[in-house]
Tab-separated table of C-alpha atoms in Angstrom:
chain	number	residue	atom	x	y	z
H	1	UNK	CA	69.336	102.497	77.312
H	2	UNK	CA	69.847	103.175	81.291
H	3	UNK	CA	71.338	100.301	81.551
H	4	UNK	CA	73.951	101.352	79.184
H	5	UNK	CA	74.083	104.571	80.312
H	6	UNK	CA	74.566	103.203	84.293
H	7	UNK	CA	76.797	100.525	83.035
H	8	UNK	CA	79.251	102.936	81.426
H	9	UNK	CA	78.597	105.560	84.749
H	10	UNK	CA	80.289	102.626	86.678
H	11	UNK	CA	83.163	101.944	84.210
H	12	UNK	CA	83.767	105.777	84.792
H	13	UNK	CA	83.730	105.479	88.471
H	14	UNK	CA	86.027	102.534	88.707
H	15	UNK	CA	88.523	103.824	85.905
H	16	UNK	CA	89.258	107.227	88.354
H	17	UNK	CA	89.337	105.596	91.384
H	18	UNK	CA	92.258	103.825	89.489
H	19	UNK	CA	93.946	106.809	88.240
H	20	UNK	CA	93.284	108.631	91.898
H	21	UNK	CA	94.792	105.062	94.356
H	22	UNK	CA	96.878	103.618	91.448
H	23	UNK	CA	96.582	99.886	92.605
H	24	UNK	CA	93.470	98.176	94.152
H	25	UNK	CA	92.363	94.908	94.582
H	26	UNK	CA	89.175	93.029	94.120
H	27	UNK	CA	87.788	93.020	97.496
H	28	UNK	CA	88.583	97.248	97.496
H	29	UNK	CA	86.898	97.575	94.196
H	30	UNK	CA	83.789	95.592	95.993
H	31	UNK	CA	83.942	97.687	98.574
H	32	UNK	CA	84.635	100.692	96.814
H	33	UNK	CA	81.824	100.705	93.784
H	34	UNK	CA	79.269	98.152	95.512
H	35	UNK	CA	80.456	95.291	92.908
H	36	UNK	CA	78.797	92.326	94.889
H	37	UNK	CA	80.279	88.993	95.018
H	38	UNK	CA	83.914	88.245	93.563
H	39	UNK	CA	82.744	86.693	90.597
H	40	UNK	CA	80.495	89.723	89.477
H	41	UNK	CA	83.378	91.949	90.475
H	42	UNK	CA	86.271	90.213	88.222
H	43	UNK	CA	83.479	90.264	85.463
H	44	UNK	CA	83.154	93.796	86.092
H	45	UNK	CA	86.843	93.960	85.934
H	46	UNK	CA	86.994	91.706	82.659
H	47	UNK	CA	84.866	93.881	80.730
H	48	UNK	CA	87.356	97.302	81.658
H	49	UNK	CA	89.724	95.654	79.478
H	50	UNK	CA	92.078	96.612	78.055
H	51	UNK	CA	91.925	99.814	80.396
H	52	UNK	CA	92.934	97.698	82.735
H	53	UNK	CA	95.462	95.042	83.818
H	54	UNK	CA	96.168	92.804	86.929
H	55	UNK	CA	98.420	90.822	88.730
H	56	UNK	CA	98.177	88.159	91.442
H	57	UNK	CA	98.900	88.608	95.587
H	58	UNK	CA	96.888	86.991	97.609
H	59	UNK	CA	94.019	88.319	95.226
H	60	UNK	CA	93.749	90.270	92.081
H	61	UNK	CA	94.916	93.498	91.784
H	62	UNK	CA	94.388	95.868	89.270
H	63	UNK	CA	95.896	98.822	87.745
H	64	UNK	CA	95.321	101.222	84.338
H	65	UNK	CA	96.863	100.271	81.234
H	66	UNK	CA	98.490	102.747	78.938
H	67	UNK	CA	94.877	103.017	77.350
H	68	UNK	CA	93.608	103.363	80.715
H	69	UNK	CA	95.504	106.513	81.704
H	70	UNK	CA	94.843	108.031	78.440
H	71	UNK	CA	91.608	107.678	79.061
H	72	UNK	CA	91.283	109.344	82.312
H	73	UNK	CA	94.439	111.728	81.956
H	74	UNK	CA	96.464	109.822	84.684
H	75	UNK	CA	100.049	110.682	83.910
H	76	UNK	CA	101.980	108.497	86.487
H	77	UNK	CA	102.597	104.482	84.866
H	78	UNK	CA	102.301	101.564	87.027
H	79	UNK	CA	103.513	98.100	86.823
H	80	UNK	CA	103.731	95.290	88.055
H	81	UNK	CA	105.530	95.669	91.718
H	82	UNK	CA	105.715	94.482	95.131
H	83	UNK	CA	105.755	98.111	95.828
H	84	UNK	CA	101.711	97.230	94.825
H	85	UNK	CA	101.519	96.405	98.818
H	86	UNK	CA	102.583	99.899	100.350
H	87	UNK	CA	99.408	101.183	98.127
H	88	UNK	CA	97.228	98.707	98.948
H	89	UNK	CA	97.702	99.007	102.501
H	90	UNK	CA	97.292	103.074	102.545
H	91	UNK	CA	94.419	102.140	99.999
H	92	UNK	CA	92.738	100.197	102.802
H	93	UNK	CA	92.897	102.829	105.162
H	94	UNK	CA	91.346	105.172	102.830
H	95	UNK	CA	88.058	102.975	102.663
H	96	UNK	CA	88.094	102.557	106.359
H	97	UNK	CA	88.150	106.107	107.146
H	98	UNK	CA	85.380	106.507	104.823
H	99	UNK	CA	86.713	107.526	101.376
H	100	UNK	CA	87.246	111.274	102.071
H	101	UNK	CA	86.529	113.855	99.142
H	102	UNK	CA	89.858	115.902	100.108
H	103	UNK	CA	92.482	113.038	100.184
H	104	UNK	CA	95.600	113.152	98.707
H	105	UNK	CA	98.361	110.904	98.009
H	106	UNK	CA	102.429	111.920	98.642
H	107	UNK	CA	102.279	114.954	99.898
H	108	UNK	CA	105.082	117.262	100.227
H	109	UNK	CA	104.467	119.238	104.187
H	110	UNK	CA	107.511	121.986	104.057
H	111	UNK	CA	108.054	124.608	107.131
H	112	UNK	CA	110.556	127.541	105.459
H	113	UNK	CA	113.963	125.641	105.778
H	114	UNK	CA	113.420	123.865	109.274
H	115	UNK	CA	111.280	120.655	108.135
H	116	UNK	CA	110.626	119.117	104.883
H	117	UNK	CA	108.852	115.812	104.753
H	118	UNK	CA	106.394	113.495	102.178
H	119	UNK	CA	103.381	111.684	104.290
H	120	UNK	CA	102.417	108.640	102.318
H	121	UNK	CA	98.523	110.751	102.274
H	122	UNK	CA	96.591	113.073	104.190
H	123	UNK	CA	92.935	114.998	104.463
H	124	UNK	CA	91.095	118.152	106.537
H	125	UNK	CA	88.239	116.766	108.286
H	126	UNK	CA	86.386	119.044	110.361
H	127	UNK	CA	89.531	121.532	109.987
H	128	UNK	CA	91.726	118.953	111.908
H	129	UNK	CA	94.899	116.838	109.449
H	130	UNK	CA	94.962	112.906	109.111
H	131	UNK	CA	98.214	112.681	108.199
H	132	UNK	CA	98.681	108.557	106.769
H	133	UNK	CA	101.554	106.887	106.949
H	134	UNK	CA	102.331	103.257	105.112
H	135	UNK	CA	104.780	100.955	107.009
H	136	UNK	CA	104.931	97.884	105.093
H	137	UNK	CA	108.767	96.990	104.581
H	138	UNK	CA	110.188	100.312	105.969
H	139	UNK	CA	112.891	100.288	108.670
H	140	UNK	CA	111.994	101.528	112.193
H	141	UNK	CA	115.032	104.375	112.086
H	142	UNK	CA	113.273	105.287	109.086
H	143	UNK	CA	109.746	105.816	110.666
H	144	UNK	CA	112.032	107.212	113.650
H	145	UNK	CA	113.254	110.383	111.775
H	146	UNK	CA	109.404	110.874	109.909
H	147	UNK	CA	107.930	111.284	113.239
H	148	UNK	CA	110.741	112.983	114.745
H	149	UNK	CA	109.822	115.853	111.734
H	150	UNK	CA	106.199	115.558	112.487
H	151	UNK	CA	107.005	116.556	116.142
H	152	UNK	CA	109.181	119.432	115.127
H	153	UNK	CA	106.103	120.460	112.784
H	154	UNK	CA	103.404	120.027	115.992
H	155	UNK	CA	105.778	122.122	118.357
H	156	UNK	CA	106.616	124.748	115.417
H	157	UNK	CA	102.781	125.483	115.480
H	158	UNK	CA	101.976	124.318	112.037
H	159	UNK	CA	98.994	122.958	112.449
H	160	UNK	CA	96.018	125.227	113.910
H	161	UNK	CA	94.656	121.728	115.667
H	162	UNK	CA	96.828	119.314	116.503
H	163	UNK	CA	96.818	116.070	113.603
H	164	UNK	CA	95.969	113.145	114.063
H	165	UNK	CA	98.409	110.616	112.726
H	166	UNK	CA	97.398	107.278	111.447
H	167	UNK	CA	99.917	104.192	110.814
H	168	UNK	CA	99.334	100.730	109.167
H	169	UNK	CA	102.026	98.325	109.634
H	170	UNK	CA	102.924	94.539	109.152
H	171	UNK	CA	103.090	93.073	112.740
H	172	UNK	CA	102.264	93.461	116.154
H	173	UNK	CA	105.908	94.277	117.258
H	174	UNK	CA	105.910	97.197	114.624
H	175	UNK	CA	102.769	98.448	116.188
H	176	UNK	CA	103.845	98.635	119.329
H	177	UNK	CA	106.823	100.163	118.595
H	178	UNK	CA	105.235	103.152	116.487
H	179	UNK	CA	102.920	103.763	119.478
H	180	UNK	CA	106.015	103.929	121.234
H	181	UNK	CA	107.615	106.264	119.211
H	182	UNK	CA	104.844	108.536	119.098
H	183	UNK	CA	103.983	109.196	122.478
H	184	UNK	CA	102.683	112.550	123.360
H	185	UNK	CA	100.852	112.748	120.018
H	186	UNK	CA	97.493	111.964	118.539
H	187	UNK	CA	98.531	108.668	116.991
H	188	UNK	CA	96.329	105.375	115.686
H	189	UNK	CA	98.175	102.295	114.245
H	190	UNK	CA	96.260	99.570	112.469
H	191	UNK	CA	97.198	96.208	110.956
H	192	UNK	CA	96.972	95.263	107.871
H	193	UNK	CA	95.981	92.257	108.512
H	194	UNK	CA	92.598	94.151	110.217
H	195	UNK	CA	91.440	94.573	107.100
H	196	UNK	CA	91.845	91.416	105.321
C-alpha cells in the first residue's frame, strides 16, 4: 500500500514538472525526481504512458500528451520540435541554480511605454532578479537589442537591486561575445555543453 501510494506521489511529481518546463530529458528527469540509472528512469517514464510522449536528440525527451495536460490542467500543447532545445537548455539552468520555488517561464517585464521585453525565465532570490536568457539559434543583433532594454530597465531604476543576468549559449565565440555585450552589468554565461 505505500508503495502504491509513493509510486503514484512520484508519477504526480514528474507529470507537473512537465506541465511547469514543458520538455525535459532523461538525464533532467534523473536529476530532477532522483530516478537512478537510465534504465530505471525510461521505465519510470514507460509506465507514465500515455501521459506522456518522447522524441529522440541526443537522448530522450519527454513531453505531456493530450491526456497528460488534462490531467494536470496544463493548457499550452507541445510537439515534437527542434524548438525542444531552447527549453532544454533554460531547463538545465533551472536545475543548476537549484530548482527555485518562484521561477517562471516567458515573462513579460514592461516599464509604462519606455521598455517592453519577454526574458526566456526569471526568479527573486534573496529580493535580488535572475533574469534567464536562452541563446541557442538566436542572432547576436537579436540578443543585442534584449540587453540593450535590460540596460534601459537597470538605469530607469526598475529593479530595487541590481539583477543578475544569466545566459546559456551554443559556443565559445557566442559567450564571449554576450560578456561583451553586457559589460557594466551583473552578467553569467554558461555553455550548454557544461551541462551535458
Amino acid at each position: 500500500m505505500k508503495q502504491a501510494i509513493k509510486k503514484e506521489q512520484r508519477h504526480e511529481a514528474i507529470l507537473s514538472s512537465l506541465a511547469k518546463l514543458d520538455y525535459l530529458t532523461r538525464s533532467q528527469l534523473q536529476a530532477l525526481h532522483n530516478l537512478g540509472s537510465a534504465r530505471n528512469a525510461s521505465r519510470v517514464m514507460k509506465s507514465l504512458e500515455p501521459y506522456v510522449t518522447k522524441f529522440l536528440d541526443g537522448e530522450a525527451v519527454y513531453y505531456l500528451t493530450k491526456e497528460g495536460r488534462e490531467r494536470t490542467g496544463a493548457k499550452k500543447v507541445r510537439k515534437r520540435t527542434i524548438q525542444a532545445r531552447h527549453f532544454i537548455m533554460r531547463n538545465d539552468l533551472y536545475i543548476a541554480l537549484g530548482c527555485p520555488k518562484n521561477w517562471r517561464n516567458e515573462v513579460k517585464l514592461v516599464v509604462k511605454d519606455v521598455v517592453s521585453i519577454v526574458a526566456d525565465a526569471l526568479f527573486v532570490k534573496d529580493g535580488r532578479y535572475y533574469i534567464i536568457e536562452v541563446d541557442n539559434q538566436q542572432k547576436m543583433s537579436v540578443n543585442k537589442a534584449k540587453i540593450t532594454k535590460y540596460r534601459k530597465m537597470v538605469e530607469l531604476g526598475v529593479f530595487k537591486t541590481e539583477p543578475r543576468f544569466v545566459w546559456i549559449t551554443t559556443t565559445e565565440y557566442k559567450r564571449k561575445r554576450l560578456l561583451e555585450l553586457c559589460k557594466g552589468l551583473d552578467a553569467k554565461v554558461y555553455l550548454a555543453s557544461e551541462f551535458h
